[in-house]
């Protein structure tokens, strides 16, 4: 093109158009736009124009990460979409870490099972060049179910004053629990 022409925005909205400088700065929300550059001719020549088109591909938004904490005994299906927020539709789910349970990448669900480990699922939206892919993660933390062991009992004579170690009566318990007297009276309970 020769210098000395005039720029006009022919179509589109948004962004910043500077007709004098012949520049366009896109912004979020801007639409596809066309710009016409026209040189005015001296008669009998005709004016000459050319068109510059700026196509704006939307940047995909996969939303904001989210998480949930569940117990290892849970078998309720978790909708992974309910863990992330603000996501656009059309993405795909992949499991980045963790084992066990049933993961459905098409429905975006995870059903834990006994033995499942904490897992991270990623929601990916593919960008159309020059836009880049975007992703968010849904983290499911699985806490172990505490095990207070198996009940046990003993029989003593009412006159007995021998110390009874309550831990010796139950089996398979994990450490860290708290004892509570739930019935009976007398004696010394610690």
mmCIF file of C-alpha atoms in Angstrom:
data_model
loop_
_atom_site.group_PDB
_atom_site.id
_atom_site.type_symbol
_atom_site.label_atom_id
_atom_site.label_comp_id
_atom_site.label_asym_id
_atom_site.label_seq_id
_atom_site.Cartn_x
_atom_site.Cartn_y
_atom_site.Cartn_z
ATOM 1 C CA UNK A 1 0.000 0.000 0.000
ATOM 2 C CA UNK A 2 1.016 3.582 -0.584
ATOM 3 C CA UNK A 3 1.080 6.017 2.343
ATOM 4 C CA UNK A 4 -1.469 8.790 2.744
ATOM 5 C CA UNK A 5 -4.635 6.716 2.937
ATOM 6 C CA UNK A 6 -7.366 6.686 5.593
ATOM 7 C CA UNK A 7 -8.308 3.752 7.866
ATOM 8 C CA UNK A 8 -11.967 3.066 8.758
ATOM 9 C CA UNK A 9 -13.368 0.248 10.858
ATOM 10 C CA UNK A 10 -15.875 -1.494 8.593
ATOM 11 C CA UNK A 11 -17.197 -4.089 11.054
ATOM 12 C CA UNK A 12 -16.696 -5.493 14.534
ATOM 13 C CA UNK A 13 -16.754 -4.222 18.077
ATOM 14 C CA UNK A 14 -14.410 -3.902 21.042
ATOM 15 C CA UNK A 15 -10.693 -3.404 21.316
ATOM 16 C CA UNK A 16 -8.978 -0.108 20.572
ATOM 17 C CA UNK A 17 -8.810 1.153 16.984
ATOM 18 C CA UNK A 18 -6.537 4.081 16.143
ATOM 19 C CA UNK A 19 -7.410 5.232 12.618
ATOM 20 C CA UNK A 20 -4.582 7.784 12.512
ATOM 21 C CA UNK A 21 -1.874 5.258 13.410
ATOM 22 C CA UNK A 22 -3.559 2.380 11.567
ATOM 23 C CA UNK A 23 -3.453 0.121 14.625
ATOM 24 C CA UNK A 24 -5.884 -2.153 16.452
ATOM 25 C CA UNK A 25 -5.381 -3.512 19.965
ATOM 26 C CA UNK A 26 -7.738 -6.419 20.742
ATOM 27 C CA UNK A 27 -9.320 -6.840 24.175
ATOM 28 C CA UNK A 28 -11.423 -9.453 25.912
ATOM 29 C CA UNK A 29 -14.876 -9.390 24.345
ATOM 30 C CA UNK A 30 -13.732 -7.908 21.026
ATOM 31 C CA UNK A 31 -15.353 -9.427 17.922
ATOM 32 C CA UNK A 32 -13.982 -10.268 14.497
ATOM 33 C CA UNK A 33 -13.312 -6.965 12.755
ATOM 34 C CA UNK A 34 -12.528 -5.591 9.316
ATOM 35 C CA UNK A 35 -10.660 -2.385 8.607
ATOM 36 C CA UNK A 36 -10.659 -0.624 5.239
ATOM 37 C CA UNK A 37 -7.687 1.395 4.043
ATOM 38 C CA UNK A 38 -8.643 3.860 1.295
ATOM 39 C CA UNK A 39 -6.472 6.081 -0.914
ATOM 40 C CA UNK A 40 -8.313 8.901 -2.634
ATOM 41 C CA UNK A 41 -7.422 9.154 -6.303
ATOM 42 C CA UNK A 42 -7.156 12.177 -8.552
ATOM 43 C CA UNK A 43 -9.592 12.029 -11.508
ATOM 44 C CA UNK A 44 -9.774 10.287 -13.837
ATOM 45 C CA UNK A 45 -8.244 7.585 -11.567
ATOM 46 C CA UNK A 46 -10.490 5.686 -9.153
ATOM 47 C CA UNK A 47 -10.063 5.443 -5.378
ATOM 48 C CA UNK A 48 -8.262 2.302 -4.175
ATOM 49 C CA UNK A 49 -9.126 0.291 -1.072
ATOM 50 C CA UNK A 50 -7.877 -2.781 0.695
ATOM 51 C CA UNK A 51 -9.326 -4.628 3.695
ATOM 52 C CA UNK A 52 -7.489 -5.925 6.773
ATOM 53 C CA UNK A 53 -9.411 -8.622 8.652
ATOM 54 C CA UNK A 54 -8.730 -9.503 12.286
ATOM 55 C CA UNK A 55 -10.346 -12.778 13.367
ATOM 56 C CA UNK A 56 -10.533 -13.192 17.128
ATOM 57 C CA UNK A 57 -10.655 -16.706 18.516
ATOM 58 C CA UNK A 58 -12.128 -16.980 22.005
ATOM 59 C CA UNK A 59 -9.734 -18.033 24.759
ATOM 60 C CA UNK A 60 -11.241 -21.125 26.418
ATOM 61 C CA UNK A 61 -11.972 -20.899 30.130
ATOM 62 C CA UNK A 62 -11.749 -24.160 32.059
ATOM 63 C CA UNK A 63 -12.864 -22.565 35.314
ATOM 64 C CA UNK A 64 -11.433 -22.440 38.819
ATOM 65 C CA UNK A 65 -9.925 -25.414 40.629
ATOM 66 C CA UNK A 66 -11.937 -27.129 43.346
ATOM 67 C CA UNK A 67 -11.656 -29.956 45.854
ATOM 68 C CA UNK A 68 -13.506 -32.222 48.243
ATOM 69 C CA UNK A 69 -12.511 -34.447 51.160
ATOM 70 C CA UNK A 70 -14.242 -37.804 51.572
ATOM 71 C CA UNK A 71 -13.842 -40.891 53.724
ATOM 72 C CA UNK A 72 -12.374 -44.042 52.198
ATOM 73 C CA UNK A 73 -15.657 -45.870 52.878
ATOM 74 C CA UNK A 74 -17.635 -43.465 50.656
ATOM 75 C CA UNK A 75 -19.083 -44.963 47.490
ATOM 76 C CA UNK A 76 -21.230 -41.977 46.452
ATOM 77 C CA UNK A 77 -20.634 -40.813 42.876
ATOM 78 C CA UNK A 78 -18.928 -37.404 42.704
ATOM 79 C CA UNK A 79 -19.784 -35.050 39.844
ATOM 80 C CA UNK A 80 -16.392 -33.505 39.005
ATOM 81 C CA UNK A 81 -18.120 -30.539 37.352
ATOM 82 C CA UNK A 82 -19.573 -29.645 40.767
ATOM 83 C CA UNK A 83 -16.050 -29.206 42.146
ATOM 84 C CA UNK A 84 -14.826 -26.656 39.594
ATOM 85 C CA UNK A 85 -16.549 -23.331 38.906
ATOM 86 C CA UNK A 86 -16.942 -21.016 35.919
ATOM 87 C CA UNK A 87 -15.985 -23.586 33.293
ATOM 88 C CA UNK A 88 -17.130 -23.538 29.675
ATOM 89 C CA UNK A 89 -18.614 -26.695 28.189
ATOM 90 C CA UNK A 90 -16.919 -28.915 25.642
ATOM 91 C CA UNK A 91 -13.814 -29.958 27.565
ATOM 92 C CA UNK A 92 -12.440 -33.387 28.398
ATOM 93 C CA UNK A 93 -11.561 -34.981 31.744
ATOM 94 C CA UNK A 94 -8.356 -36.913 32.466
ATOM 95 C CA UNK A 95 -7.103 -38.494 35.676
ATOM 96 C CA UNK A 96 -3.641 -37.160 36.542
ATOM 97 C CA UNK A 97 -3.029 -39.098 39.753
ATOM 98 C CA UNK A 98 -4.594 -41.613 42.097
ATOM 99 C CA UNK A 99 -5.829 -45.160 41.782
ATOM 100 C CA UNK A 100 -8.982 -47.160 42.396
ATOM 101 C CA UNK A 101 -12.620 -46.286 42.090
ATOM 102 C CA UNK A 102 -14.450 -45.767 38.804
ATOM 103 C CA UNK A 103 -13.633 -42.716 36.694
ATOM 104 C CA UNK A 104 -15.974 -41.822 33.800
ATOM 105 C CA UNK A 105 -14.219 -39.265 31.601
ATOM 106 C CA UNK A 106 -17.287 -38.769 29.381
ATOM 107 C CA UNK A 107 -19.716 -37.946 32.214
ATOM 108 C CA UNK A 108 -17.053 -36.280 34.379
ATOM 109 C CA UNK A 109 -17.758 -38.464 37.402
ATOM 110 C CA UNK A 110 -15.747 -40.460 39.939
ATOM 111 C CA UNK A 111 -17.157 -43.194 42.153
ATOM 112 C CA UNK A 112 -14.739 -44.061 44.975
ATOM 113 C CA UNK A 113 -14.357 -47.558 46.341
ATOM 114 C CA UNK A 114 -12.562 -49.058 49.317
ATOM 115 C CA UNK A 115 -8.850 -48.871 48.555
ATOM 116 C CA UNK A 116 -9.116 -45.766 46.331
ATOM 117 C CA UNK A 117 -6.372 -43.211 46.811
ATOM 118 C CA UNK A 118 -6.571 -39.416 46.724
ATOM 119 C CA UNK A 119 -6.855 -38.343 43.091
ATOM 120 C CA UNK A 120 -6.485 -35.296 40.864
ATOM 121 C CA UNK A 121 -8.680 -34.933 37.779
ATOM 122 C CA UNK A 122 -8.003 -32.307 35.106
ATOM 123 C CA UNK A 123 -10.624 -30.610 32.921
ATOM 124 C CA UNK A 124 -9.063 -29.470 29.626
ATOM 125 C CA UNK A 125 -10.459 -27.117 27.003
ATOM 126 C CA UNK A 126 -8.558 -26.973 23.710
ATOM 127 C CA UNK A 127 -7.809 -23.504 22.386
ATOM 128 C CA UNK A 128 -7.940 -22.637 18.676
ATOM 129 C CA UNK A 129 -4.581 -21.160 17.643
ATOM 130 C CA UNK A 130 -3.243 -18.707 18.524
ATOM 131 C CA UNK A 131 -5.190 -19.224 21.781
ATOM 132 C CA UNK A 132 -3.771 -21.775 24.195
ATOM 133 C CA UNK A 133 -5.402 -24.666 26.036
ATOM 134 C CA UNK A 134 -6.835 -23.999 29.489
ATOM 135 C CA UNK A 135 -7.356 -26.434 32.329
ATOM 136 C CA UNK A 136 -8.612 -26.675 35.882
ATOM 137 C CA UNK A 137 -8.303 -29.444 38.449
ATOM 138 C CA UNK A 138 -10.717 -31.248 40.724
ATOM 139 C CA UNK A 139 -8.895 -32.745 43.708
ATOM 140 C CA UNK A 140 -10.462 -35.539 45.736
ATOM 141 C CA UNK A 141 -8.708 -36.180 49.039
ATOM 142 C CA UNK A 142 -9.575 -39.540 50.591
ATOM 143 C CA UNK A 143 -9.121 -39.805 54.350
ATOM 144 C CA UNK A 144 -8.669 -43.187 56.017
ATOM 145 C CA UNK A 145 -11.570 -44.548 58.054
ATOM 146 C CA UNK A 146 -10.411 -44.844 61.711
ATOM 147 C CA UNK A 147 -10.511 -48.338 63.207
ATOM 148 C CA UNK A 148 -11.311 -48.588 66.915
ATOM 149 C CA UNK A 149 -10.812 -52.351 66.817
ATOM 150 C CA UNK A 150 -13.003 -55.307 67.767
ATOM 151 C CA UNK A 151 -15.064 -55.379 70.964
ATOM 152 C CA UNK A 152 -13.927 -57.541 73.864
ATOM 153 C CA UNK A 153 -14.870 -58.274 77.468
ATOM 154 C CA UNK A 154 -13.686 -59.873 80.691
ATOM 155 C CA UNK A 155 -15.313 -61.165 83.863
ATOM 156 C CA UNK A 156 -13.958 -60.254 87.334
ATOM 157 C CA UNK A 157 -15.089 -60.829 90.871
ATOM 158 C CA UNK A 158 -16.681 -57.792 92.545
ATOM 159 C CA UNK A 159 -13.989 -57.766 95.177
ATOM 160 C CA UNK A 160 -11.168 -57.603 92.626
ATOM 161 C CA UNK A 161 -8.906 -54.543 92.778
ATOM 162 C CA UNK A 162 -6.516 -55.646 90.028
ATOM 163 C CA UNK A 163 -5.930 -53.024 87.318
ATOM 164 C CA UNK A 164 -7.617 -53.932 84.034
ATOM 165 C CA UNK A 165 -5.884 -52.637 80.902
ATOM 166 C CA UNK A 166 -8.834 -51.913 78.586
ATOM 167 C CA UNK A 167 -6.552 -52.097 75.531
ATOM 168 C CA UNK A 168 -5.975 -55.776 76.336
ATOM 169 C CA UNK A 169 -9.708 -56.420 75.888
ATOM 170 C CA UNK A 170 -10.085 -55.002 72.362
ATOM 171 C CA UNK A 171 -8.103 -56.084 69.262
ATOM 172 C CA UNK A 172 -6.982 -54.439 66.024
ATOM 173 C CA UNK A 173 -7.436 -50.851 67.216
ATOM 174 C CA UNK A 174 -5.497 -47.884 65.914
ATOM 175 C CA UNK A 175 -3.684 -45.612 68.346
ATOM 176 C CA UNK A 176 -4.914 -42.117 69.138
ATOM 177 C CA UNK A 177 -8.423 -42.833 70.341
ATOM 178 C CA UNK A 178 -10.188 -41.676 73.515
ATOM 179 C CA UNK A 179 -11.790 -43.895 76.141
ATOM 180 C CA UNK A 180 -15.227 -43.009 77.541
ATOM 181 C CA UNK A 181 -17.186 -44.838 80.223
ATOM 182 C CA UNK A 182 -20.633 -45.479 78.712
ATOM 183 C CA UNK A 183 -22.236 -47.469 81.581
ATOM 184 C CA UNK A 184 -21.595 -48.707 85.102
ATOM 185 C CA UNK A 185 -20.392 -47.063 88.297
ATOM 186 C CA UNK A 186 -17.665 -47.467 90.883
ATOM 187 C CA UNK A 187 -14.022 -48.380 90.592
ATOM 188 C CA UNK A 188 -11.441 -45.969 89.221
ATOM 189 C CA UNK A 189 -11.595 -45.213 85.498
ATOM 190 C CA UNK A 190 -8.701 -43.435 83.840
#
